[in-house]
């Protein structure tokens, strides 16, 4: 079907031009240079300073980066559908791009080192709300957290959940959720 459309387009004339699109292309084709062998970057590069909330601002939107980068300059490459953040040559964050103005995209993992020291900040954290909305913080997480708080108290139960999040840096998400579900069944907190 596509060949038919291409042929119809090659036979088409633009307004009152004497030659068809195919004839114009036949004239231009020998003048075209080959595509480059090496890929080229299509994103827009920004150099940004990480604020005290461990975020960077890119085109009116805010994105989180790891807490260890507070006060440092990072490079951010904004693509059509994602933002990739680098500290030197190391990729430190990757976010789905926000299209609307004034949005915020936070990754709970970026705040874990700070939350270990201040576990009381987790229950009201925007990053936790976004993780719930995205399905990365599941009802299994909530049930395990509730059981851990009941067994160890608010502070230590929340700190245990943060340690589970830290495990998520080394384990696939589905394995972590399966492990939490198994721990709930056996009563392990």
Coordinates of C-alpha atoms in Angstrom, one line a residue:
X1 CA 0.0 0.0 0.0
X2 CA 2.8 2.4 0.9
X3 CA 4.4 1.9 -2.6
X4 CA 1.1 3.0 -4.1
X5 CA 1.1 6.2 -2.0
X6 CA 4.7 6.9 -2.8
X7 CA 4.0 6.5 -6.5
X8 CA 1.0 8.8 -6.3
X9 CA 3.0 11.4 -4.5
X10 CA 5.8 11.2 -7.1
X11 CA 3.3 11.8 -9.8
X12 CA 1.8 14.8 -8.0
X13 CA 2.4 18.4 -9.1
X14 CA 2.6 21.3 -6.7
X15 CA 0.2 24.0 -7.9
X16 CA 1.2 25.1 -11.3
X17 CA 4.8 23.9 -11.4
X18 CA 5.7 22.2 -14.6
X19 CA 7.5 19.2 -13.1
X20 CA 6.2 16.5 -10.7
X21 CA 7.6 15.8 -7.3
X22 CA 9.3 12.7 -8.6
X23 CA 11.0 14.7 -11.4
X24 CA 12.2 17.3 -8.8
X25 CA 13.6 14.6 -6.6
X26 CA 15.4 12.9 -9.5
X27 CA 17.2 16.2 -10.0
X28 CA 18.1 16.6 -6.3
X29 CA 19.0 13.0 -5.5
X30 CA 22.5 13.0 -6.9
X31 CA 23.3 16.2 -4.8
X32 CA 22.3 14.6 -1.5
X33 CA 25.1 13.7 0.9
X34 CA 25.0 10.3 2.6
X35 CA 23.7 10.1 6.2
X36 CA 26.6 10.4 8.7
X37 CA 27.8 7.1 10.1
X38 CA 28.1 8.3 13.7
X39 CA 24.9 9.3 15.6
X40 CA 24.4 12.9 16.6
X41 CA 22.7 14.2 19.6
X42 CA 19.2 15.6 19.1
X43 CA 18.5 16.8 22.6
X44 CA 19.1 20.2 24.1
X45 CA 21.9 20.4 26.7
X46 CA 21.6 22.5 29.9
X47 CA 24.1 23.0 32.7
X48 CA 22.2 23.4 35.9
X49 CA 22.8 23.9 39.6
X50 CA 21.1 21.4 42.0
X51 CA 19.1 23.3 44.6
X52 CA 18.8 22.5 48.3
X53 CA 15.7 20.4 47.6
X54 CA 17.9 18.1 45.4
X55 CA 16.1 19.3 42.2
X56 CA 17.0 21.0 39.0
X57 CA 14.7 23.3 36.9
X58 CA 14.4 22.7 33.2
X59 CA 12.1 24.8 31.1
X60 CA 9.8 25.7 34.0
X61 CA 9.6 22.1 35.3
X62 CA 11.5 20.6 38.2
X63 CA 13.2 17.2 38.3
X64 CA 14.9 15.4 41.2
X65 CA 18.5 14.2 41.2
X66 CA 20.4 12.2 43.9
X67 CA 20.8 14.1 47.2
X68 CA 24.6 13.9 47.1
X69 CA 24.6 16.5 44.2
X70 CA 23.1 19.4 46.2
X71 CA 24.9 22.6 45.3
X72 CA 26.8 21.0 42.4
X73 CA 26.4 21.7 38.7
X74 CA 25.1 18.9 36.5
X75 CA 24.4 18.6 32.8
X76 CA 20.9 17.7 31.6
X77 CA 20.0 16.6 28.1
X78 CA 16.4 17.3 27.3
X79 CA 15.0 15.0 24.6
X80 CA 11.5 14.9 23.1
X81 CA 10.2 12.4 25.7
X82 CA 12.8 12.2 28.5
X83 CA 15.4 14.1 30.5
X84 CA 18.8 12.5 31.2
X85 CA 21.0 14.1 33.9
X86 CA 24.8 13.6 34.1
X87 CA 27.3 14.3 36.8
X88 CA 30.5 14.4 34.8
X89 CA 30.2 11.3 32.5
X90 CA 28.0 9.4 34.8
X91 CA 24.2 9.3 34.3
X92 CA 22.6 10.1 37.6
X93 CA 18.9 10.5 36.7
X94 CA 16.5 9.7 33.9
X95 CA 13.0 11.1 34.0
X96 CA 10.0 11.0 31.6
X97 CA 9.8 14.6 30.3
X98 CA 7.1 16.8 31.7
X99 CA 5.2 18.6 28.9
X100 CA 3.0 21.0 30.9
X101 CA 4.6 24.0 32.6
X102 CA 5.2 24.1 36.3
X103 CA 5.3 20.4 36.9
X104 CA 7.5 18.3 39.2
X105 CA 8.9 14.8 38.6
X106 CA 10.5 13.3 41.8
X107 CA 12.1 9.9 42.1
X108 CA 12.0 8.5 45.7
X109 CA 15.3 6.8 45.2
X110 CA 17.0 10.2 45.0
X111 CA 16.0 11.0 48.5
X112 CA 16.8 7.8 50.3
X113 CA 20.1 8.8 51.9
X114 CA 18.4 11.8 53.4
X115 CA 15.3 9.8 54.5
X116 CA 17.4 7.3 56.4
X117 CA 18.5 10.2 58.6
X118 CA 15.0 11.7 58.7
X119 CA 12.4 8.9 58.3
X120 CA 9.6 11.1 59.5
X121 CA 9.7 13.0 56.2
X122 CA 8.6 10.0 54.2
X123 CA 4.9 9.8 54.9
X124 CA 4.2 13.3 53.5
X125 CA 6.8 13.2 50.7
X126 CA 5.7 14.2 47.2
X127 CA 8.1 11.6 45.8
X128 CA 6.1 8.9 47.7
X129 CA 2.8 10.2 46.2
X130 CA 4.3 10.1 42.7
X131 CA 5.6 6.6 43.3
X132 CA 2.2 5.5 44.4
X133 CA 0.6 7.1 41.3
X134 CA 3.1 5.4 39.0
X135 CA 2.6 2.0 40.6
X136 CA 6.1 1.7 42.0
X137 CA 4.9 1.9 45.6
X138 CA 2.3 -0.8 45.7
X139 CA -0.4 -1.9 48.2
X140 CA 2.1 -4.6 49.2
X141 CA 4.6 -1.9 50.2
X142 CA 1.9 -0.1 52.2
X143 CA 0.8 -3.3 54.0
X144 CA 4.4 -4.2 54.8
X145 CA 5.1 -0.7 56.0
X146 CA 2.0 -0.7 58.2
X147 CA 3.0 -4.1 59.7
X148 CA 6.6 -2.8 60.3
X149 CA 5.3 0.3 62.0
X150 CA 3.1 -1.8 64.2
X151 CA 6.0 -4.1 65.1
X152 CA 8.8 -1.5 65.5
X153 CA 7.1 1.9 65.9
X154 CA 6.7 4.7 63.5
X155 CA 10.4 5.8 63.2
X156 CA 12.0 2.3 63.0
X157 CA 9.2 0.8 60.9
X158 CA 9.6 3.7 58.4
X159 CA 13.4 3.4 58.4
X160 CA 13.0 -0.4 57.6
X161 CA 10.8 0.6 54.6
X162 CA 13.5 3.0 53.5
X163 CA 16.0 0.2 53.7
X164 CA 13.7 -1.9 51.5
X165 CA 13.7 0.9 49.0
X166 CA 17.5 0.9 49.1
X167 CA 17.4 -2.9 48.3
X168 CA 15.5 -1.8 45.2
X169 CA 18.7 -0.4 43.8
X170 CA 20.0 -4.0 43.5
X171 CA 16.9 -6.0 42.9
X172 CA 14.3 -5.9 40.2
X173 CA 11.1 -4.2 41.4
X174 CA 8.9 -7.3 40.9
X175 CA 11.3 -9.4 43.0
X176 CA 11.2 -6.8 45.8
X177 CA 7.4 -6.8 45.8
X178 CA 7.3 -10.6 45.8
X179 CA 9.7 -10.6 48.8
X180 CA 7.6 -8.2 50.7
X181 CA 4.4 -10.2 50.0
X182 CA 6.2 -13.4 51.3
X183 CA 7.4 -11.5 54.3
X184 CA 3.9 -10.4 55.1
X185 CA 2.6 -14.0 54.8
X186 CA 5.3 -15.3 57.2
X187 CA 5.1 -12.4 59.6
X188 CA 8.7 -11.3 58.9
X189 CA 9.2 -7.6 59.5

